[in-house]
PDB file of C-alpha atoms in Angstrom:
ATOM      1  CA  MET Q   1      64.279  76.222 154.001  1.00  0.00           C
ATOM      2  CA  SER Q   2      63.133  72.728 154.927  1.00  0.00           C
ATOM      3  CA  ASP Q   3      62.343  73.601 158.569  1.00  0.00           C
ATOM      4  CA  ILE Q   4      59.787  76.211 157.463  1.00  0.00           C
ATOM      5  CA  LEU Q   5      57.562  75.266 154.541  1.00  0.00           C
ATOM      6  CA  VAL Q   6      55.629  77.931 152.619  1.00  0.00           C
ATOM      7  CA  HIS Q   7      52.917  76.972 150.157  1.00  0.00           C
ATOM      8  CA  THR Q   8      50.311  79.181 148.480  1.00  0.00           C
ATOM      9  CA  GLU Q   9      47.132  77.798 146.948  1.00  0.00           C
ATOM     10  CA  ALA Q  10      43.659  79.254 146.348  1.00  0.00           C
ATOM     11  CA  GLY Q  11      44.588  82.542 148.029  1.00  0.00           C
ATOM     12  CA  VAL Q  12      45.894  80.849 151.200  1.00  0.00           C
ATOM     13  CA  CYS Q  13      49.576  80.996 152.153  1.00  0.00           C
ATOM     14  CA  THR Q  14      50.301  78.146 154.558  1.00  0.00           C
ATOM     15  CA  ILE Q  15      53.413  78.455 156.707  1.00  0.00           C
ATOM     16  CA  THR Q  16      54.320  75.142 158.331  1.00  0.00           C
ATOM     17  CA  PHE Q  17      56.725  74.435 161.175  1.00  0.00           C
ATOM     18  CA  ASN Q  18      58.494  71.361 159.775  1.00  0.00           C
ATOM     19  CA  ARG Q  19      61.008  70.349 162.419  1.00  0.00           C
ATOM     20  CA  ALA Q  20      58.934  67.829 164.328  1.00  0.00           C
ATOM     21  CA  ASP Q  21      61.980  65.751 165.298  1.00  0.00           C
ATOM     22  CA  LYS Q  22      63.088  68.786 167.363  1.00  0.00           C
ATOM     23  CA  LYS Q  23      59.535  69.540 168.525  1.00  0.00           C
ATOM     24  CA  ASN Q  24      59.432  72.401 165.999  1.00  0.00           C
ATOM     25  CA  SER Q  25      61.813  74.428 168.160  1.00  0.00           C
ATOM     26  CA  ILE Q  26      62.683  77.613 166.295  1.00  0.00           C
ATOM     27  CA  THR Q  27      66.193  78.696 165.287  1.00  0.00           C
ATOM     28  CA  ALA Q  28      67.298  82.160 164.188  1.00  0.00           C
ATOM     29  CA  ALA Q  29      67.332  80.923 160.584  1.00  0.00           C
ATOM     30  CA  MET Q  30      63.728  79.769 160.978  1.00  0.00           C
ATOM     31  CA  TYR Q  31      62.699  83.146 162.403  1.00  0.00           C
ATOM     32  CA  ALA Q  32      64.306  84.805 159.383  1.00  0.00           C
ATOM     33  CA  ALA Q  33      62.346  82.508 157.064  1.00  0.00           C
ATOM     34  CA  LEU Q  34      59.122  83.280 158.942  1.00  0.00           C
ATOM     35  CA  ALA Q  35      59.739  87.028 158.750  1.00  0.00           C
ATOM     36  CA  ASP Q  36      60.558  86.817 155.040  1.00  0.00           C
ATOM     37  CA  ALA Q  37      57.446  84.703 154.374  1.00  0.00           C
ATOM     38  CA  LEU Q  38      55.227  87.358 155.954  1.00  0.00           C
ATOM     39  CA  VAL Q  39      56.850  90.135 153.930  1.00  0.00           C
ATOM     40  CA  ALA Q  40      56.314  88.136 150.745  1.00  0.00           C
ATOM     41  CA  ALA Q  41      52.718  87.245 151.677  1.00  0.00           C
ATOM     42  CA  GLU Q  42      51.847  90.878 152.357  1.00  0.00           C
ATOM     43  CA  ALA Q  43      53.275  91.953 148.993  1.00  0.00           C
ATOM     44  CA  ASP Q  44      51.688  89.128 146.983  1.00  0.00           C
ATOM     45  CA  ALA Q  45      48.217  90.063 145.753  1.00  0.00           C
ATOM     46  CA  ALA Q  46      47.481  86.360 145.247  1.00  0.00           C
ATOM     47  CA  VAL Q  47      47.758  85.812 149.023  1.00  0.00           C
ATOM     48  CA  ARG Q  48      44.579  86.752 150.837  1.00  0.00           C
ATOM     49  CA  VAL Q  49      45.003  84.776 154.080  1.00  0.00           C
ATOM     50  CA  VAL Q  50      47.956  83.298 155.993  1.00  0.00           C
ATOM     51  CA  VAL Q  51      47.756  80.052 157.984  1.00  0.00           C
ATOM     52  CA  PHE Q  52      50.340  78.921 160.537  1.00  0.00           C
ATOM     53  CA  GLN Q  53      50.399  75.244 161.371  1.00  0.00           C
ATOM     54  CA  GLY Q  54      52.626  72.563 162.864  1.00  0.00           C
ATOM     55  CA  HIS Q  55      52.382  68.811 163.256  1.00  0.00           C
ATOM     56  CA  GLU Q  56      49.345  67.183 164.843  1.00  0.00           C
ATOM     57  CA  ALA Q  57      51.578  66.180 167.779  1.00  0.00           C
ATOM     58  CA  VAL Q  58      53.415  69.494 168.287  1.00  0.00           C
ATOM     59  CA  PHE Q  59      52.994  73.114 167.228  1.00  0.00           C
ATOM     60  CA  SER Q  60      56.264  74.533 168.587  1.00  0.00           C
ATOM     61  CA  ALA Q  61      58.431  74.036 171.662  1.00  0.00           C
ATOM     62  CA  GLY Q  62      59.530  77.673 171.344  1.00  0.00           C
ATOM     63  CA  ASN Q  63      63.133  78.735 170.920  1.00  0.00           C
ATOM     64  CA  ASP Q  64      65.801  76.192 170.088  1.00  0.00           C
ATOM     65  CA  ILE Q  65      67.783  76.722 173.281  1.00  0.00           C
ATOM     66  CA  ALA Q  66      71.233  75.848 171.940  1.00  0.00           C
ATOM     67  CA  ASP Q  67      70.776  78.068 168.888  1.00  0.00           C
ATOM     68  CA  PHE Q  68      69.281  80.790 171.072  1.00  0.00           C
ATOM     69  CA  LEU Q  69      72.297  80.783 173.394  1.00  0.00           C
ATOM     70  CA  ASN Q  70      74.744  80.778 170.488  1.00  0.00           C
ATOM     71  CA  ALA Q  71      73.038  83.721 168.782  1.00  0.00           C
ATOM     72  CA  PRO Q  72      70.943  85.617 171.350  1.00  0.00           C
ATOM     73  CA  PRO Q  73      68.570  88.273 169.976  1.00  0.00           C
ATOM     74  CA  ASN Q  74      70.420  91.331 171.267  1.00  0.00           C
ATOM     75  CA  ASN Q  75      69.226  93.984 168.819  1.00  0.00           C
ATOM     76  CA  GLU Q  76      65.995  95.009 167.110  1.00  0.00           C
ATOM     77  CA  GLY Q  77      67.191  93.600 163.779  1.00  0.00           C
ATOM     78  CA  ALA Q  78      67.367  90.059 165.203  1.00  0.00           C
ATOM     79  CA  PRO Q  79      65.223  87.631 163.159  1.00  0.00           C
ATOM     80  CA  VAL Q  80      62.870  86.897 166.052  1.00  0.00           C
ATOM     81  CA  PHE Q  81      62.024  90.589 166.449  1.00  0.00           C
ATOM     82  CA  ARG Q  82      61.567  90.958 162.684  1.00  0.00           C
ATOM     83  CA  PHE Q  83      59.067  88.108 162.799  1.00  0.00           C
ATOM     84  CA  LEU Q  84      57.196  89.510 165.793  1.00  0.00           C
ATOM     85  CA  ARG Q  85      56.896  92.980 164.282  1.00  0.00           C
ATOM     86  CA  GLY Q  86      55.792  91.366 161.035  1.00  0.00           C
ATOM     87  CA  ILE Q  87      52.993  89.308 162.532  1.00  0.00           C
ATOM     88  CA  ALA Q  88      51.865  92.172 164.787  1.00  0.00           C
ATOM     89  CA  GLN Q  89      51.452  94.496 161.804  1.00  0.00           C
ATOM     90  CA  PHE Q  90      50.316  91.971 159.183  1.00  0.00           C
ATOM     91  CA  PRO Q  91      47.249  93.496 157.503  1.00  0.00           C
ATOM     92  CA  LYS Q  92      45.637  90.351 156.078  1.00  0.00           C
ATOM     93  CA  PRO Q  93      43.782  87.708 158.107  1.00  0.00           C
ATOM     94  CA  VAL Q  94      45.998  85.231 159.973  1.00  0.00           C
ATOM     95  CA  VAL Q  95      44.723  81.825 161.067  1.00  0.00           C
ATOM     96  CA  ALA Q  96      46.567  79.302 163.238  1.00  0.00           C
ATOM     97  CA  ALA Q  97      46.092  75.582 163.823  1.00  0.00           C
ATOM     98  CA  VAL Q  98      47.728  74.446 167.077  1.00  0.00           C
ATOM     99  CA  CYS Q  99      48.168  70.875 168.266  1.00  0.00           C
ATOM    100  CA  GLY Q 100      50.356  69.549 171.049  1.00  0.00           C
ATOM    101  CA  PRO Q 101      52.825  71.777 172.892  1.00  0.00           C
ATOM    102  CA  ALA Q 102      52.877  75.502 172.091  1.00  0.00           C
ATOM    103  CA  VAL Q 103      55.619  76.900 174.313  1.00  0.00           C
ATOM    104  CA  GLY Q 104      56.872  80.479 174.676  1.00  0.00           C
ATOM    105  CA  ILE Q 105      56.596  82.180 171.322  1.00  0.00           C
ATOM    106  CA  GLY Q 106      54.543  79.165 170.218  1.00  0.00           C
ATOM    107  CA  THR Q 107      51.824  80.654 172.425  1.00  0.00           C
ATOM    108  CA  THR Q 108      52.576  84.387 172.317  1.00  0.00           C
ATOM    109  CA  MET Q 109      52.485  84.567 168.503  1.00  0.00           C
ATOM    110  CA  LEU Q 110      48.858  83.401 168.692  1.00  0.00           C
ATOM    111  CA  PHE Q 111      47.824  86.677 170.315  1.00  0.00           C
ATOM    112  CA  HIS Q 112      48.595  88.296 166.949  1.00  0.00           C
ATOM    113  CA  CYS Q 113      46.519  85.811 164.936  1.00  0.00           C
ATOM    114  CA  ASP Q 114      42.904  86.540 164.073  1.00  0.00           C
ATOM    115  CA  LEU Q 115      41.526  83.018 164.403  1.00  0.00           C
ATOM    116  CA  VAL Q 116      43.049  80.081 166.312  1.00  0.00           C
ATOM    117  CA  TYR Q 117      41.921  76.454 166.167  1.00  0.00           C
ATOM    118  CA  ALA Q 118      43.367  73.918 168.575  1.00  0.00           C
ATOM    119  CA  GLY Q 119      43.612  70.183 168.805  1.00  0.00           C
ATOM    120  CA  ASP Q 120      42.337  68.820 172.087  1.00  0.00           C
ATOM    121  CA  ASN Q 121      45.946  67.831 172.832  1.00  0.00           C
ATOM    122  CA  ALA Q 122      47.162  71.447 172.688  1.00  0.00           C
ATOM    123  CA  ALA Q 123      49.130  72.644 175.715  1.00  0.00           C
ATOM    124  CA  PHE Q 124      49.990  76.336 175.920  1.00  0.00           C
ATOM    125  CA  ALA Q 125      52.785  77.693 178.118  1.00  0.00           C
ATOM    126  CA  MET Q 126      54.629  80.977 178.624  1.00  0.00           C
ATOM    127  CA  PRO Q 127      57.472  79.943 180.985  1.00  0.00           C
ATOM    128  CA  PHE Q 128      59.581  83.095 180.674  1.00  0.00           C
ATOM    129  CA  VAL Q 129      59.897  83.695 184.425  1.00  0.00           C
ATOM    130  CA  ASN Q 130      61.082  80.105 184.881  1.00  0.00           C
ATOM    131  CA  LEU Q 131      63.976  80.931 182.530  1.00  0.00           C
ATOM    132  CA  GLY Q 132      64.881  84.102 184.395  1.00  0.00           C
ATOM    133  CA  LEU Q 133      63.352  86.219 181.623  1.00  0.00           C
ATOM    134  CA  CYS Q 134      60.388  88.484 180.979  1.00  0.00           C
ATOM    135  CA  PRO Q 135      57.580  88.033 178.425  1.00  0.00           C
ATOM    136  CA  GLU Q 136      57.958  88.894 174.736  1.00  0.00           C
ATOM    137  CA  ALA Q 137      55.690  89.513 171.715  1.00  0.00           C
ATOM    138  CA  ALA Q 138      53.799  92.151 173.739  1.00  0.00           C
ATOM    139  CA  SER Q 139      52.312  89.306 175.778  1.00  0.00           C
ATOM    140  CA  SER Q 140      52.712  91.343 178.972  1.00  0.00           C
ATOM    141  CA  LEU Q 141      50.121  93.686 177.429  1.00  0.00           C
ATOM    142  CA  LEU Q 142      47.920  91.282 175.467  1.00  0.00           C
ATOM    143  CA  VAL Q 143      47.590  88.405 177.939  1.00  0.00           C
ATOM    144  CA  PRO Q 144      46.035  90.557 180.710  1.00  0.00           C
ATOM    145  CA  GLN Q 145      43.750  92.180 178.142  1.00  0.00           C
ATOM    146  CA  MET Q 146      42.439  88.821 176.952  1.00  0.00           C
ATOM    147  CA  MET Q 147      42.515  86.742 180.132  1.00  0.00           C
ATOM    148  CA  GLY Q 148      42.050  89.339 182.863  1.00  0.00           C
ATOM    149  CA  TYR Q 149      44.827  90.199 185.284  1.00  0.00           C
ATOM    150  CA  HIS Q 150      44.645  87.258 187.675  1.00  0.00           C
ATOM    151  CA  ARG Q 151      44.557  84.583 184.991  1.00  0.00           C
ATOM    152  CA  ALA Q 152      47.346  86.395 183.172  1.00  0.00           C
ATOM    153  CA  ALA Q 153      49.381  86.445 186.369  1.00  0.00           C
ATOM    154  CA  GLU Q 154      48.849  82.716 186.746  1.00  0.00           C
ATOM    155  CA  ALA Q 155      49.981  82.087 183.163  1.00  0.00           C
ATOM    156  CA  LEU Q 156      52.954  84.482 183.192  1.00  0.00           C
ATOM    157  CA  LEU Q 157      54.201  84.348 186.790  1.00  0.00           C
ATOM    158  CA  LEU Q 158      53.857  80.603 187.293  1.00  0.00           C
ATOM    159  CA  GLY Q 159      54.561  79.768 183.660  1.00  0.00           C
ATOM    160  CA  GLU Q 160      52.650  76.492 183.870  1.00  0.00           C
ATOM    161  CA  PRO Q 161      50.854  74.907 180.892  1.00  0.00           C
ATOM    162  CA  PHE Q 162      47.137  75.346 180.307  1.00  0.00           C
ATOM    163  CA  MET Q 163      45.178  73.106 178.005  1.00  0.00           C
ATOM    164  CA  ALA Q 164      42.978  73.680 174.970  1.00  0.00           C
ATOM    165  CA  GLU Q 165      39.675  73.935 176.867  1.00  0.00           C
ATOM    166  CA  ALA Q 166      41.116  76.593 179.186  1.00  0.00           C
ATOM    167  CA  ALA Q 167      42.424  78.483 176.142  1.00  0.00           C
ATOM    168  CA  LEU Q 168      38.936  78.269 174.618  1.00  0.00           C
ATOM    169  CA  GLU Q 169      37.383  79.614 177.818  1.00  0.00           C
ATOM    170  CA  VAL Q 170      39.602  82.722 177.909  1.00  0.00           C
ATOM    171  CA  GLY Q 171      39.214  83.439 174.179  1.00  0.00           C
ATOM    172  CA  LEU Q 172      42.679  82.521 172.914  1.00  0.00           C
ATOM    173  CA  VAL Q 173      41.164  79.671 170.872  1.00  0.00           C
ATOM    174  CA  ASN Q 174      38.051  79.754 168.686  1.00  0.00           C
ATOM    175  CA  LYS Q 175      37.344  76.023 168.561  1.00  0.00           C
ATOM    176  CA  VAL Q 176      38.799  72.756 169.890  1.00  0.00           C
ATOM    177  CA  LEU Q 177      38.950  69.743 167.572  1.00  0.00           C
ATOM    178  CA  PRO Q 178      40.589  66.318 167.384  1.00  0.00           C
ATOM    179  CA  PRO Q 179      44.289  66.829 166.518  1.00  0.00           C
ATOM    180  CA  THR Q 180      43.888  65.018 163.205  1.00  0.00           C
ATOM    181  CA  GLU Q 181      41.264  67.580 162.126  1.00  0.00           C
ATOM    182  CA  ALA Q 182      42.710  70.912 163.309  1.00  0.00           C
ATOM    183  CA  ASN Q 183      44.949  71.723 160.325  1.00  0.00           C
ATOM    184  CA  ALA Q 184      42.245  70.820 157.810  1.00  0.00           C
ATOM    185  CA  TYR Q 185      39.653  72.865 159.679  1.00  0.00           C
ATOM    186  CA  ALA Q 186      41.945  75.913 159.707  1.00  0.00           C
ATOM    187  CA  GLN Q 187      42.391  75.502 155.949  1.00  0.00           C
ATOM    188  CA  THR Q 188      38.621  75.384 155.453  1.00  0.00           C
ATOM    189  CA  VAL Q 189      38.164  78.592 157.439  1.00  0.00           C
ATOM    190  CA  ALA Q 190      41.032  80.246 155.560  1.00  0.00           C
ATOM    191  CA  ARG Q 191      39.409  79.448 152.222  1.00  0.00           C
ATOM    192  CA  LYS Q 192      36.133  80.930 153.465  1.00  0.00           C
ATOM    193  CA  LEU Q 193      38.024  84.111 154.302  1.00  0.00           C
ATOM    194  CA  ALA Q 194      39.869  84.090 150.972  1.00  0.00           C
ATOM    195  CA  ALA Q 195      36.540  84.061 149.139  1.00  0.00           C
ATOM    196  CA  LYS Q 196      35.401  87.276 150.816  1.00  0.00           C
ATOM    197  CA  PRO Q 197      36.098  90.802 149.487  1.00  0.00           C
ATOM    198  CA  MET Q 198      39.686  91.656 150.355  1.00  0.00           C
ATOM    199  CA  SER Q 199      39.015  95.344 150.879  1.00  0.00           C
ATOM    200  CA  ALA Q 200      36.370  94.537 153.500  1.00  0.00           C
ATOM    201  CA  LEU Q 201      38.652  92.076 155.313  1.00  0.00           C
ATOM    202  CA  LEU Q 202      41.549  94.530 155.392  1.00  0.00           C
ATOM    203  CA  GLN Q 203      39.418  97.445 156.568  1.00  0.00           C
ATOM    204  CA  THR Q 204      37.660  95.398 159.251  1.00  0.00           C
ATOM    205  CA  LYS Q 205      40.932  94.086 160.673  1.00  0.00           C
ATOM    206  CA  GLN Q 206      42.463  97.565 160.558  1.00  0.00           C
ATOM    207  CA  LEU Q 207      39.497  99.001 162.473  1.00  0.00           C
ATOM    208  CA  MET Q 208      39.622  96.244 165.106  1.00  0.00           C
ATOM    209  CA  LYS Q 209      43.345  96.828 165.601  1.00  0.00           C
ATOM    210  CA  LYS Q 210      43.096 100.625 165.470  1.00  0.00           C
ATOM    211  CA  GLY Q 211      44.896 102.238 168.386  1.00  0.00           C
ATOM    212  CA  GLN Q 212      46.327  98.894 169.475  1.00  0.00           C
ATOM    213  CA  THR Q 213      49.196  98.388 167.037  1.00  0.00           C
ATOM    214  CA  ALA Q 214      51.280 101.310 168.281  1.00  0.00           C
ATOM    215  CA  LEU Q 215      50.840 100.124 171.876  1.00  0.00           C
ATOM    216  CA  VAL Q 216      51.798  96.581 170.907  1.00  0.00           C
ATOM    217  CA  LEU Q 217      54.960  97.687 169.097  1.00  0.00           C
ATOM    218  CA  ALA Q 218      55.963  99.947 171.985  1.00  0.00           C
ATOM    219  CA  GLN Q 219      55.429  97.088 174.457  1.00  0.00           C
ATOM    220  CA  MET Q 220      57.458  94.741 172.241  1.00  0.00           C
ATOM    221  CA  ASN Q 221      60.332  97.217 172.233  1.00  0.00           C
ATOM    222  CA  GLU Q 222      60.258  97.648 176.004  1.00  0.00           C
ATOM    223  CA  GLU Q 223      60.065  93.888 176.551  1.00  0.00           C
ATOM    224  CA  ALA Q 224      62.978  93.353 174.150  1.00  0.00           C
ATOM    225  CA  THR Q 225      65.140  95.829 176.073  1.00  0.00           C
ATOM    226  CA  HIS Q 226      64.521  94.038 179.364  1.00  0.00           C
ATOM    227  CA  PHE Q 227      64.737  90.595 177.727  1.00  0.00           C
ATOM    228  CA  GLY Q 228      68.172  91.343 176.289  1.00  0.00           C
ATOM    229  CA  ARG Q 229      69.453  92.626 179.617  1.00  0.00           C
ATOM    230  CA  MET Q 230      68.026  89.686 181.575  1.00  0.00           C
ATOM    231  CA  LEU Q 231      69.639  87.164 179.216  1.00  0.00           C
ATOM    232  CA  THR Q 232      73.040  88.152 180.623  1.00  0.00           C
ATOM    233  CA  GLU Q 233      72.020  88.080 184.286  1.00  0.00           C
ATOM    234  CA  PRO Q 234      72.590  85.247 186.809  1.00  0.00           C
ATOM    235  CA  ALA Q 235      68.990  83.945 186.857  1.00  0.00           C
ATOM    236  CA  ALA Q 236      68.920  83.281 183.125  1.00  0.00           C
ATOM    237  CA  ARG Q 237      72.421  81.795 183.181  1.00  0.00           C
ATOM    238  CA  GLU Q 238      71.346  79.410 185.931  1.00  0.00           C
ATOM    239  CA  ALA Q 239      68.091  78.510 184.154  1.00  0.00           C
ATOM    240  CA  PHE Q 240      69.700  77.809 180.799  1.00  0.00           C
ATOM    241  CA  GLY Q 241      72.652  76.038 182.384  1.00  0.00           C
ATOM    242  CA  ALA Q 242      70.265  73.765 184.262  1.00  0.00           C
ATOM    243  CA  PHE Q 243      68.303  73.109 181.077  1.00  0.00           C
ATOM    244  CA  MET Q 244      71.406  72.118 179.138  1.00  0.00           C
ATOM    245  CA  GLU Q 245      72.659  69.987 182.045  1.00  0.00           C
ATOM    246  CA  LYS Q 246      69.202  68.413 182.538  1.00  0.00           C
ATOM    247  CA  ARG Q 247      68.928  69.377 186.180  1.00  0.00           C
ATOM    248  CA  LYS Q 248      66.569  71.483 188.276  1.00  0.00           C
ATOM    249  CA  PRO Q 249      67.635  75.148 188.471  1.00  0.00           C
ATOM    250  CA  ASP Q 250      68.509  76.654 191.841  1.00  0.00           C
ATOM    251  CA  PHE Q 251      67.307  80.238 192.230  1.00  0.00           C
ATOM    252  CA  SER Q 252      67.587  80.274 196.032  1.00  0.00           C
ATOM    253  CA  LYS Q 253      70.432  82.825 196.039  1.00  0.00           C
ATOM    254  CA  LEU Q 254      69.155  84.938 193.136  1.00  0.00           C
TER     255      LEU Q 254
END
């Protein structure tokens, strides 16, 4: 599909968010394409590394709200959950290049990548609470592990953006670059990885993730249960209604 571009060259499968006019907000059809691309990349012996990238001005604004409300992810077969399980269990190295806004899943998917490079204009945000929802992508487990509890609480309870240098400090990002250089740098790193022995890459990643994957999948499932329930509750209805009506939400009675 045109909103998700997939290109494989020299052992590197590059998956590009290509909906910049909508800030690369992700629809259910895009999640399905992402999930399918990961399945194909895992099965293809010619693919040794996967790279996720967006535009130099925006990585992803997260869910396309209108599409999300029309087709909420209310079961484990929903495309978004297929994608999250796919990236969480993907055995080959995954690299991401992030510039501009990375909102919601635009940030949480990065916790499942092995290497992340950011433009100095990157702004990360996990505003689930502000939408009357709970975290997803096992971020309620992985964010405290990476950032420490208090920084995780700041990111998840307040839901406010944090910039590239802060992401570098807490370990979410490996390197900060000018936005015009981030995608190319990620490609260079990916080709370095692709030139290494595949068996060693796979075994090393498996050992680093050992014992974690089952916890991550269990946390994803628990989050999804609560997420689906909370979507139908008054706080989320008020938050999404306010978003669509371009007004400030009122949670004073909720």
